[in-house]
CSV table of C-alpha atoms in Angstrom, one decimal:
chain,number,residue,atom,x,y,z
A,1,UNK,CA,80.0,47.4,-4.8
A,2,UNK,CA,78.5,50.6,-3.3
A,3,UNK,CA,80.3,53.8,-4.1
A,4,UNK,CA,81.3,56.5,-1.7
A,5,UNK,CA,82.5,60.0,-2.3
A,6,UNK,CA,85.4,61.6,-0.4
A,7,UNK,CA,85.6,65.3,0.6
A,8,UNK,CA,88.7,66.9,2.0
A,9,UNK,CA,88.9,70.4,3.5
A,10,UNK,CA,92.5,71.5,4.0
A,11,UNK,CA,92.6,74.5,6.2
A,12,UNK,CA,95.5,76.3,7.8
A,13,UNK,CA,94.5,75.1,11.3
A,14,UNK,CA,92.6,71.9,10.7
A,15,UNK,CA,92.0,69.2,8.1
A,16,UNK,CA,88.6,67.6,7.7
A,17,UNK,CA,87.9,64.4,5.7
A,18,UNK,CA,84.5,62.9,5.1
A,19,UNK,CA,82.9,60.1,3.0
A,20,UNK,CA,79.3,60.2,1.9
A,21,UNK,CA,77.1,57.7,0.0
A,22,UNK,CA,74.8,58.4,-2.9
A,23,UNK,CA,72.1,59.7,-0.5
A,24,UNK,CA,74.6,62.1,1.2
A,25,UNK,CA,74.7,60.0,4.4
A,26,UNK,CA,78.0,60.6,6.2
A,27,UNK,CA,79.8,57.3,6.6
A,28,UNK,CA,83.1,58.6,7.8
A,29,UNK,CA,84.3,61.9,9.3
A,30,UNK,CA,87.5,63.1,10.8
A,31,UNK,CA,88.7,66.5,12.1
A,32,UNK,CA,92.4,66.8,13.0
A,33,UNK,CA,94.8,69.7,13.6
A,34,UNK,CA,97.0,70.7,10.7
A,35,UNK,CA,100.4,70.7,12.3
A,36,UNK,CA,102.2,71.7,9.1
A,37,UNK,CA,102.3,68.3,7.3
A,38,UNK,CA,99.1,68.3,5.4
A,39,UNK,CA,100.1,65.5,3.0
A,40,UNK,CA,101.0,63.1,5.8
A,41,UNK,CA,97.9,64.0,7.7
A,42,UNK,CA,95.6,63.4,4.7
A,43,UNK,CA,97.3,60.1,4.0
A,44,UNK,CA,96.8,59.0,7.6
A,45,UNK,CA,93.1,60.0,7.6
A,46,UNK,CA,92.6,58.1,4.3
A,47,UNK,CA,94.0,55.0,5.8
A,48,UNK,CA,91.5,55.3,8.7
A,49,UNK,CA,88.7,55.8,6.1
A,50,UNK,CA,89.8,52.7,4.2
A,51,UNK,CA,90.0,50.6,7.4
A,52,UNK,CA,86.4,51.7,8.4
A,53,UNK,CA,85.0,51.3,4.9
A,54,UNK,CA,87.0,48.4,3.3
A,55,UNK,CA,84.2,47.2,1.1
A,56,UNK,CA,83.3,50.5,-0.5
A,57,UNK,CA,84.4,51.7,-3.9
A,58,UNK,CA,85.6,55.3,-4.2
A,59,UNK,CA,83.3,57.0,-6.7
A,60,UNK,CA,84.9,60.5,-6.6
A,61,UNK,CA,87.1,62.9,-4.6
A,62,UNK,CA,86.7,66.6,-4.0
A,63,UNK,CA,89.2,69.0,-2.2
A,64,UNK,CA,88.6,72.5,-0.8
A,65,UNK,CA,90.3,74.8,1.6
A,66,UNK,CA,93.5,76.9,1.5
A,67,UNK,CA,95.6,73.9,0.7
A,68,UNK,CA,93.3,72.5,-1.9
A,69,UNK,CA,95.7,72.8,-4.9
A,70,UNK,CA,98.5,70.7,-3.4
A,71,UNK,CA,96.2,68.0,-1.9
A,72,UNK,CA,94.0,68.0,-5.0
A,73,UNK,CA,97.1,67.1,-7.0
A,74,UNK,CA,98.4,64.5,-4.6
A,75,UNK,CA,95.1,62.7,-4.3
A,76,UNK,CA,94.0,63.0,-8.0
A,77,UNK,CA,90.9,64.9,-7.1
A,78,UNK,CA,88.0,65.1,-9.5
A,79,UNK,CA,87.0,68.5,-8.2
A,80,UNK,CA,89.0,71.3,-6.6
A,81,UNK,CA,86.8,74.2,-5.5
A,82,UNK,CA,87.0,77.2,-3.1
A,83,UNK,CA,85.5,77.1,0.4
A,84,UNK,CA,82.7,79.5,-0.4
A,85,UNK,CA,81.2,77.0,-2.9
A,86,UNK,CA,81.8,74.0,-0.7
A,87,UNK,CA,80.3,75.6,2.5
A,88,UNK,CA,77.2,76.9,0.6
A,89,UNK,CA,76.5,73.5,-1.1
A,90,UNK,CA,76.4,71.7,2.2
A,91,UNK,CA,74.4,74.4,4.0
A,92,UNK,CA,71.8,74.6,1.3
A,93,UNK,CA,71.4,70.8,1.4
A,94,UNK,CA,70.8,70.6,5.2
A,95,UNK,CA,69.0,74.0,5.5
A,96,UNK,CA,67.3,74.7,2.1
A,97,UNK,CA,65.7,77.9,3.4
A,98,UNK,CA,69.1,79.5,4.5
A,99,UNK,CA,69.7,83.1,3.5
A,100,UNK,CA,72.8,84.1,5.5
A,101,UNK,CA,75.8,81.9,6.4
A,102,UNK,CA,78.3,83.0,9.1
A,103,UNK,CA,81.5,80.9,8.9
A,104,UNK,CA,84.4,81.3,11.3
A,105,UNK,CA,87.4,79.0,11.1
A,106,UNK,CA,90.8,78.9,12.7
A,107,UNK,CA,92.5,81.7,10.7
A,108,UNK,CA,89.8,83.2,8.5
A,109,UNK,CA,86.1,84.0,8.4
A,110,UNK,CA,83.4,84.1,5.7
A,111,UNK,CA,80.0,85.6,5.0
A,112,UNK,CA,77.8,84.0,2.4
A,113,UNK,CA,74.5,85.4,1.2
A,114,UNK,CA,72.1,82.9,-0.3
A,115,UNK,CA,69.2,83.9,-2.6
A,116,UNK,CA,66.8,81.2,-3.8
A,117,UNK,CA,69.3,78.4,-3.2
A,118,UNK,CA,72.2,80.1,-4.9
A,119,UNK,CA,75.1,82.2,-3.8
A,120,UNK,CA,74.2,85.9,-4.3
A,121,UNK,CA,77.2,87.5,-2.6
A,122,UNK,CA,80.1,86.7,-0.3
A,123,UNK,CA,82.9,88.2,1.6
A,124,UNK,CA,86.1,86.7,3.2
A,125,UNK,CA,88.4,88.0,5.9
A,126,UNK,CA,91.9,86.4,5.7
A,127,UNK,CA,93.8,89.3,7.2
A,128,UNK,CA,92.5,90.2,10.6
A,129,UNK,CA,93.3,87.6,13.2
A,130,UNK,CA,91.0,89.2,15.8
A,131,UNK,CA,88.0,87.6,14.2
A,132,UNK,CA,89.2,84.0,14.1
A,133,UNK,CA,89.3,80.8,16.2
A,134,UNK,CA,93.1,80.9,16.7
A,135,UNK,CA,92.7,84.3,18.4
A,136,UNK,CA,90.0,82.8,20.8
A,137,UNK,CA,92.3,79.8,21.5
A,138,UNK,CA,95.2,82.1,22.4
A,139,UNK,CA,93.1,84.3,24.7
A,140,UNK,CA,91.5,81.3,26.4
A,141,UNK,CA,95.0,79.9,27.1
A,142,UNK,CA,96.2,83.2,28.4
A,143,UNK,CA,93.3,83.2,30.9
A,144,UNK,CA,93.8,79.6,31.9
A,145,UNK,CA,90.5,78.5,30.3
A,146,UNK,CA,89.9,75.4,28.2
A,147,UNK,CA,88.6,76.5,24.8
A,148,UNK,CA,85.8,73.9,25.1
A,149,UNK,CA,84.6,75.7,28.2
A,150,UNK,CA,84.9,79.2,26.8
A,151,UNK,CA,81.2,79.7,25.9
A,152,UNK,CA,79.7,78.2,29.0
A,153,UNK,CA,81.9,80.4,31.2
A,154,UNK,CA,81.2,83.5,29.2
A,155,UNK,CA,77.4,83.1,29.6
A,156,UNK,CA,77.7,83.1,33.4
A,157,UNK,CA,78.9,86.8,33.3
A,158,UNK,CA,76.8,89.1,35.5
A,159,UNK,CA,78.1,92.4,34.0
A,160,UNK,CA,78.7,93.8,30.6
A,161,UNK,CA,82.3,94.8,29.7
A,162,UNK,CA,83.3,96.1,26.3
A,163,UNK,CA,86.6,94.7,24.8
A,164,UNK,CA,88.2,96.4,21.8
A,165,UNK,CA,88.0,94.0,19.0
A,166,UNK,CA,89.3,95.7,15.9
A,167,UNK,CA,92.9,94.4,16.5
A,168,UNK,CA,94.5,91.5,18.4
A,169,UNK,CA,97.0,93.8,20.0
A,170,UNK,CA,94.3,96.2,21.2
A,171,UNK,CA,92.0,93.4,22.3
A,172,UNK,CA,94.7,91.7,24.4
A,173,UNK,CA,95.8,95.0,26.0
A,174,UNK,CA,92.1,95.9,26.8
A,175,UNK,CA,91.6,92.5,28.4
A,176,UNK,CA,94.6,92.9,30.6
A,177,UNK,CA,93.4,96.4,31.6
A,178,UNK,CA,89.9,95.1,32.4
A,179,UNK,CA,91.3,92.3,34.5
A,180,UNK,CA,93.3,94.9,36.5
A,181,UNK,CA,90.0,96.8,37.1
A,182,UNK,CA,88.5,93.7,38.7
A,183,UNK,CA,86.3,92.3,35.9
A,184,UNK,CA,85.9,88.5,36.1
A,185,UNK,CA,87.2,86.0,33.6
A,186,UNK,CA,83.6,85.3,32.6
A,187,UNK,CA,82.8,89.0,32.0
A,188,UNK,CA,86.0,89.4,29.9
A,189,UNK,CA,85.2,86.3,27.9
A,190,UNK,CA,81.7,87.6,27.2
A,191,UNK,CA,83.1,90.9,26.2
A,192,UNK,CA,85.6,89.1,23.9
A,193,UNK,CA,82.7,87.2,22.3
A,194,UNK,CA,80.8,90.3,21.5
A,195,UNK,CA,84.1,92.0,20.2
A,196,UNK,CA,84.7,89.1,17.8
A,197,UNK,CA,81.1,89.4,16.4
A,198,UNK,CA,81.5,93.2,16.1
A,199,UNK,CA,84.8,92.7,14.2
A,200,UNK,CA,83.0,90.2,11.9
A,201,UNK,CA,80.2,92.6,11.2
A,202,UNK,CA,82.5,95.5,10.6
A,203,UNK,CA,84.9,93.6,8.3
A,204,UNK,CA,82.5,91.4,6.3
A,205,UNK,CA,78.9,92.7,6.5
A,206,UNK,CA,79.7,96.3,5.8
A,207,UNK,CA,76.2,97.5,5.2
A,208,UNK,CA,74.9,94.3,3.5
A,209,UNK,CA,71.3,93.6,4.3
A,210,UNK,CA,71.2,90.3,6.2
A,211,UNK,CA,68.0,88.2,6.2
A,212,UNK,CA,67.0,85.0,8.1
A,213,UNK,CA,67.4,82.0,8.1
A,214,UNK,CA,70.9,82.5,9.7
A,215,UNK,CA,73.3,79.5,9.9
A,216,UNK,CA,76.6,79.6,11.8
A,217,UNK,CA,79.3,77.1,11.0
A,218,UNK,CA,83.0,76.4,11.2
A,219,UNK,CA,85.0,75.4,14.3
A,220,UNK,CA,84.0,78.5,16.3
A,221,UNK,CA,80.3,77.7,16.0
A,222,UNK,CA,80.9,75.3,18.9
A,223,UNK,CA,81.2,78.3,21.1
A,224,UNK,CA,77.7,79.1,22.5
A,225,UNK,CA,78.8,82.6,23.6
A,226,UNK,CA,79.7,83.5,20.0
A,227,UNK,CA,76.4,82.1,18.8
A,228,UNK,CA,74.6,84.2,21.4
A,229,UNK,CA,76.5,87.3,20.4
A,230,UNK,CA,75.5,86.8,16.8
A,231,UNK,CA,71.8,86.3,17.8
A,232,UNK,CA,71.9,89.6,19.8
A,233,UNK,CA,73.5,91.4,16.8
A,234,UNK,CA,71.0,90.2,14.2
A,235,UNK,CA,68.0,90.0,16.5
A,236,UNK,CA,67.1,86.5,15.3
A,237,UNK,CA,67.8,82.9,16.0
A,238,UNK,CA,71.0,81.6,14.6
A,239,UNK,CA,71.2,77.9,13.7
A,240,UNK,CA,74.3,75.8,14.3
A,241,UNK,CA,74.2,72.7,12.0
A,242,UNK,CA,74.8,69.2,13.4
A,243,UNK,CA,77.9,68.9,11.3
A,244,UNK,CA,79.0,72.6,11.8
A,245,UNK,CA,82.7,71.7,11.9
A,246,UNK,CA,83.0,69.7,8.6
A,247,UNK,CA,80.5,71.5,6.3
A,248,UNK,CA,83.2,72.4,3.8
A,249,UNK,CA,84.3,68.8,3.5
A,250,UNK,CA,80.7,67.6,3.1
A,251,UNK,CA,80.0,70.2,0.5
A,252,UNK,CA,83.0,69.3,-1.6
A,253,UNK,CA,82.2,65.6,-1.4
A,254,UNK,CA,78.7,66.4,-2.7
A,255,UNK,CA,80.1,68.5,-5.5
A,256,UNK,CA,82.5,65.7,-6.5
A,257,UNK,CA,79.7,63.2,-6.6
A,258,UNK,CA,77.6,65.3,-8.9
A,259,UNK,CA,80.6,66.1,-11.1
A,260,UNK,CA,81.5,62.4,-11.6
A,261,UNK,CA,77.9,61.5,-12.3
A,262,UNK,CA,77.5,64.5,-14.7
A,263,UNK,CA,80.5,63.6,-16.8
A,264,UNK,CA,80.2,59.9,-16.6
A,265,UNK,CA,84.0,59.6,-16.3
A,266,UNK,CA,85.7,57.3,-13.8
A,267,UNK,CA,87.3,59.0,-10.8
A,268,UNK,CA,90.9,60.2,-11.0
A,269,UNK,CA,91.6,59.2,-7.4
A,270,UNK,CA,95.1,57.8,-7.2
A,271,UNK,CA,94.2,55.3,-4.5
A,272,UNK,CA,94.8,55.0,-0.8
A,273,UNK,CA,98.5,54.6,-1.1
A,274,UNK,CA,98.6,58.1,-2.5
A,275,UNK,CA,101.5,59.7,-4.4
A,276,UNK,CA,105.0,59.4,-3.0
A,277,UNK,CA,106.3,62.2,-5.2
A,278,UNK,CA,108.8,64.6,-3.9
A,279,UNK,CA,107.7,68.2,-3.7
A,280,UNK,CA,109.9,71.3,-4.0
A,281,UNK,CA,108.8,74.5,-2.2
A,282,UNK,CA,110.1,78.0,-3.0
A,283,UNK,CA,109.0,81.5,-2.2
A,284,UNK,CA,109.1,85.0,-3.6
A,285,UNK,CA,107.8,88.4,-2.7
A,286,UNK,CA,105.0,89.8,-4.9
A,287,UNK,CA,105.6,93.5,-5.7
A,288,UNK,CA,102.3,94.0,-7.5
A,289,UNK,CA,100.8,96.1,-4.6
A,290,UNK,CA,101.9,97.5,-1.3
A,291,UNK,CA,100.9,94.3,0.6
A,292,UNK,CA,104.1,92.6,-0.8
A,293,UNK,CA,102.8,89.1,0.1
A,294,UNK,CA,105.2,86.2,0.4
A,295,UNK,CA,104.1,83.8,-2.3
A,296,UNK,CA,104.7,80.1,-1.7
A,297,UNK,CA,105.2,77.9,-4.8
A,298,UNK,CA,105.0,74.1,-4.7
A,299,UNK,CA,106.4,72.1,-7.6
A,300,UNK,CA,106.1,68.4,-8.5
A,301,UNK,CA,108.3,67.1,-11.3
A,302,UNK,CA,109.4,70.6,-12.2
A,303,UNK,CA,105.8,71.8,-12.7
A,304,UNK,CA,104.1,74.4,-10.4
A,305,UNK,CA,101.1,72.6,-8.9
A,306,UNK,CA,100.1,75.1,-6.2
A,307,UNK,CA,100.6,78.7,-5.1
A,308,UNK,CA,99.4,80.3,-1.9
A,309,UNK,CA,100.1,83.2,0.4
A,310,UNK,CA,98.5,86.0,-1.7
A,311,UNK,CA,95.7,87.9,-0.2
A,312,UNK,CA,94.1,88.9,-3.5
A,313,UNK,CA,94.2,85.5,-5.3
A,314,UNK,CA,96.4,86.8,-8.1
A,315,UNK,CA,98.6,83.7,-8.0
A,316,UNK,CA,96.6,81.1,-6.0
A,317,UNK,CA,93.6,81.4,-8.4
A,318,UNK,CA,95.7,81.0,-11.5
A,319,UNK,CA,96.8,77.5,-10.8
A,320,UNK,CA,94.4,74.7,-11.7
């Protein structure tokens, strides 16, 4: 029986599930909104995968994303890795000559620098909402624009208008002001696209030397106005991969495949019925620094299996 390898990327806004074969061909893919029930959503997507690939044997499972610890435990994942590693793995496979990866998701953004096929440097922004897909969604709704049409409308703008992009509050206030001065929706959307890219460059690049080949992925990569703004910023073509929205899931599936083959051990995958364990969730405020993050703890059978909510990784990186 042919083996397939599952990759799950559990983000705060969306959940991606893929299955690949030994040659990294994508046999199954799904992209669904995370509405606050990640275990139930993953279970449902796995059922769909099983229905579409009933004759395939699961060779390995990998999980990445902000909810990776919990879902990794629930599924019995063979590999649980951060999003930087997962995204870079898939991008290097599809675009071996890549040097710079721009990734913008629903609630965070990432910059990954590649040198000779390995990660040389990276930066993440998990704090500023003005540089994320959720911010664009909100502003599109406020303007009565479908997010799918955002990019095309923005590129029809006849004039340039600068929107403040360092903060969501300032950006929204500036947009309202520009509307009152008579700028069109298209011009405001174009200005917003450039503001998001400026925010990205200010928060993540910070003087780093960026080199082509440039690859742009994550859900926001579907927005052609954002892509255009990146191209104007770096003065070079920016590539959007075919599977731009599920690259993290593909990458972690590839990593799981290689890990299982390297160790020679059978997969730890618990099966398509998935664990029916009851989970206990508690919170506490970390006082280690002025951020005072609210830390979420998830327990199964009295054991802490996942921690999240910390900006610095003090707790989330300590749980394996």
